[in-house]
CSV table of C-alpha atoms in Angstrom, one decimal:
chain,number,residue,atom,x,y,z
A,1,MET,CA,0.0,0.0,0.0
A,2,THR,CA,0.9,3.6,0.1
A,3,ASP,CA,1.2,5.9,3.1
A,4,THR,CA,-2.5,6.3,3.3
A,5,ALA,CA,-4.8,3.8,5.1
A,6,LEU,CA,-6.7,1.1,3.3
A,7,THR,CA,-10.4,1.6,3.6
A,8,ILE,CA,-13.2,-0.9,3.0
A,9,LEU,CA,-16.6,0.5,2.1
A,10,HIS,CA,-19.6,-1.8,2.5
A,11,ASN,CA,-22.6,-1.1,0.1
A,12,PRO,CA,-21.5,2.5,-0.6
A,13,VAL,CA,-23.5,5.1,-2.5
A,14,LEU,CA,-21.0,5.6,-5.4
A,15,SER,CA,-19.5,9.0,-6.2
A,16,ASP,CA,-18.6,9.8,-9.8
A,17,ALA,CA,-15.0,9.4,-8.9
A,18,GLN,CA,-15.6,5.9,-7.5
A,19,CYS,CA,-17.5,5.0,-10.6
A,20,ALA,CA,-14.6,6.1,-12.7
A,21,GLY,CA,-12.3,4.1,-10.4
A,22,ILE,CA,-14.4,1.0,-10.8
A,23,ALA,CA,-14.3,1.5,-14.6
A,24,ALA,CA,-10.6,1.9,-14.6
A,25,LEU,CA,-10.2,-1.3,-12.5
A,26,TYR,CA,-12.4,-3.3,-14.9
A,27,ARG,CA,-10.3,-2.2,-17.8
A,28,ALA,CA,-7.0,-2.9,-15.9
A,29,VAL,CA,-8.0,-6.5,-15.2
A,30,GLY,CA,-9.2,-7.1,-18.8
A,31,TRP,CA,-13.0,-7.0,-18.2
A,32,GLY,CA,-13.5,-4.7,-21.2
A,33,SER,CA,-15.8,-1.7,-21.3
A,34,PRO,CA,-17.7,-1.3,-18.0
A,35,GLY,CA,-20.4,1.1,-19.2
A,36,THR,CA,-21.2,4.6,-18.1
A,37,ALA,CA,-21.0,6.0,-14.6
A,38,GLN,CA,-24.8,5.7,-14.3
A,39,GLU,CA,-24.7,2.0,-15.5
A,40,ILE,CA,-22.0,1.2,-12.9
A,41,ARG,CA,-23.9,3.0,-10.2
A,42,GLU,CA,-27.1,1.1,-11.0
A,43,LEU,CA,-25.3,-2.2,-11.1
A,44,TYR,CA,-23.9,-1.6,-7.6
A,45,GLU,CA,-27.1,-0.1,-6.3
A,46,PHE,CA,-29.1,-3.2,-7.3
A,47,SER,CA,-26.5,-5.7,-6.1
A,48,SER,CA,-27.3,-7.2,-2.7
A,49,TYR,CA,-23.7,-6.9,-1.4
A,50,THR,CA,-20.7,-4.8,-2.5
A,51,LEU,CA,-17.3,-3.9,-1.1
A,52,LEU,CA,-14.9,-1.3,-2.3
A,53,ALA,CA,-11.2,-1.2,-1.2
A,54,LEU,CA,-9.8,2.3,-1.3
A,55,ASP,CA,-6.2,3.4,-0.9
A,56,GLY,CA,-6.8,7.0,-0.1
A,57,GLU,CA,-9.4,8.0,-2.7
A,58,GLN,CA,-8.2,5.4,-5.3
A,59,VAL,CA,-10.4,2.4,-5.9
A,60,ILE,CA,-7.9,-0.5,-5.8
A,61,GLY,CA,-10.3,-3.5,-5.3
A,62,LEU,CA,-13.9,-4.5,-5.3
A,63,LEU,CA,-16.2,-7.4,-4.5
A,64,ARG,CA,-19.8,-7.7,-5.7
A,65,ALA,CA,-22.3,-10.5,-4.8
A,66,GLU,CA,-26.0,-11.4,-5.2
A,67,SER,CA,-28.2,-13.2,-2.7
A,68,GLU,CA,-30.1,-15.8,-4.7
A,69,THR,CA,-32.1,-17.3,-1.8
A,70,ALA,CA,-32.1,-17.0,2.0
A,71,GLN,CA,-29.3,-19.6,2.0
A,72,THR,CA,-27.3,-19.0,-1.2
A,73,THR,CA,-25.1,-16.2,-2.4
A,74,TRP,CA,-23.3,-15.8,-5.8
A,75,LEU,CA,-20.0,-14.1,-5.7
A,76,ALA,CA,-20.3,-12.1,-9.0
A,77,GLU,CA,-16.9,-10.5,-9.1
A,78,ILE,CA,-13.8,-9.7,-7.1
A,79,ALA,CA,-10.9,-7.8,-8.6
A,80,VAL,CA,-7.8,-5.9,-7.5
A,81,LEU,CA,-5.8,-3.4,-9.5
A,82,PRO,CA,-2.7,-5.2,-10.9
A,83,GLY,CA,-0.3,-2.9,-9.1
A,84,PHE,CA,-2.0,-3.9,-5.8
A,85,GLN,CA,-2.3,-7.6,-6.4
A,86,SER,CA,-0.5,-10.0,-4.1
A,87,ARG,CA,-0.6,-7.5,-1.2
A,88,GLY,CA,-3.5,-9.0,0.7
A,89,VAL,CA,-6.3,-6.8,-0.8
A,90,GLY,CA,-8.2,-9.7,-2.3
A,91,HIS,CA,-7.8,-11.7,0.9
A,92,LEU,CA,-9.1,-8.8,3.0
A,93,LEU,CA,-12.2,-8.4,0.7
A,94,MET,CA,-12.8,-12.1,0.8
A,95,THR,CA,-12.4,-12.3,4.6
A,96,ARG,CA,-15.0,-9.6,5.1
A,97,PHE,CA,-17.4,-11.2,2.6
A,98,LEU,CA,-17.1,-14.5,4.4
A,99,ALA,CA,-17.6,-12.9,7.8
A,100,ASP,CA,-20.7,-11.2,6.6
A,101,HIS,CA,-22.2,-14.4,5.1
A,102,PRO,CA,-21.9,-17.1,7.8
A,103,GLN,CA,-23.7,-20.4,7.3
A,104,ARG,CA,-24.6,-19.5,3.7
A,105,THR,CA,-23.8,-21.5,0.6
A,106,LEU,CA,-21.4,-19.4,-1.4
A,107,TYR,CA,-20.4,-20.0,-5.0
A,108,THR,CA,-18.8,-18.3,-8.0
A,109,ASP,CA,-18.2,-18.7,-11.7
A,110,ALA,CA,-14.4,-18.7,-11.3
A,111,THR,CA,-12.2,-17.2,-14.0
A,112,GLU,CA,-9.8,-19.8,-15.4
A,113,GLY,CA,-6.4,-19.6,-13.7
A,114,VAL,CA,-7.7,-18.3,-10.3
A,115,GLU,CA,-9.8,-21.2,-9.1
A,116,GLU,CA,-7.3,-21.9,-6.2
A,117,PHE,CA,-8.0,-18.5,-4.7
A,118,PHE,CA,-11.7,-19.3,-4.4
A,119,VAL,CA,-11.2,-22.9,-3.2
A,120,ARG,CA,-8.7,-21.7,-0.6
A,121,HIS,CA,-11.5,-19.5,0.8
A,122,GLY,CA,-14.1,-22.2,0.7
A,123,ILE,CA,-16.1,-20.8,-2.2
A,124,ALA,CA,-17.7,-23.5,-4.4
A,125,LEU,CA,-16.9,-23.3,-8.2
A,126,ARG,CA,-19.8,-23.5,-10.6
A,127,ARG,CA,-19.0,-25.0,-14.0
A,128,PRO,CA,-18.3,-24.1,-16.7
A,129,ARG,CA,-15.6,-21.7,-15.7
A,130,VAL,CA,-15.5,-18.2,-17.2
A,131,PRO,CA,-12.6,-17.8,-19.7
A,132,GLY,CA,-9.9,-15.5,-18.4
A,133,PRO,CA,-9.0,-12.2,-20.2
A,134,ARG,CA,-7.1,-12.6,-23.5
A,135,LYS,CA,-3.5,-11.7,-23.4
A,136,ALA,CA,-2.1,-9.4,-26.0
A,137,GLY,CA,-1.1,-11.3,-29.1
A,138,ALA,CA,-3.1,-14.4,-28.0
């Protein structure tokens, strides 16, 4: 991290700057065009559970989930900016998510190549897996 404190926001009302940060994170991890600020705001507003990880004011990580039933929650997405990966941000987001969803069945559509992260945290993998982002020249 930097000299500023890492902040985790739970179900925040997104500012324009946070929407821009989410869009930048989506692009940085290869998730393509995230849509307009209003579309991002609506996606997060209508999701049942969201977390944003901020380093100062910069969005460096996110987690979004949907409650499907009283017992089942789908982990829709978790991502960390490449420059902040392998620093515990994803683990921190997942730890908070797990603590907030005790005794629930949790699953995800894991991206190929990161299945171990979800298995390590006890998240069931639904098949088929989602293909990972394409590498340049692939």
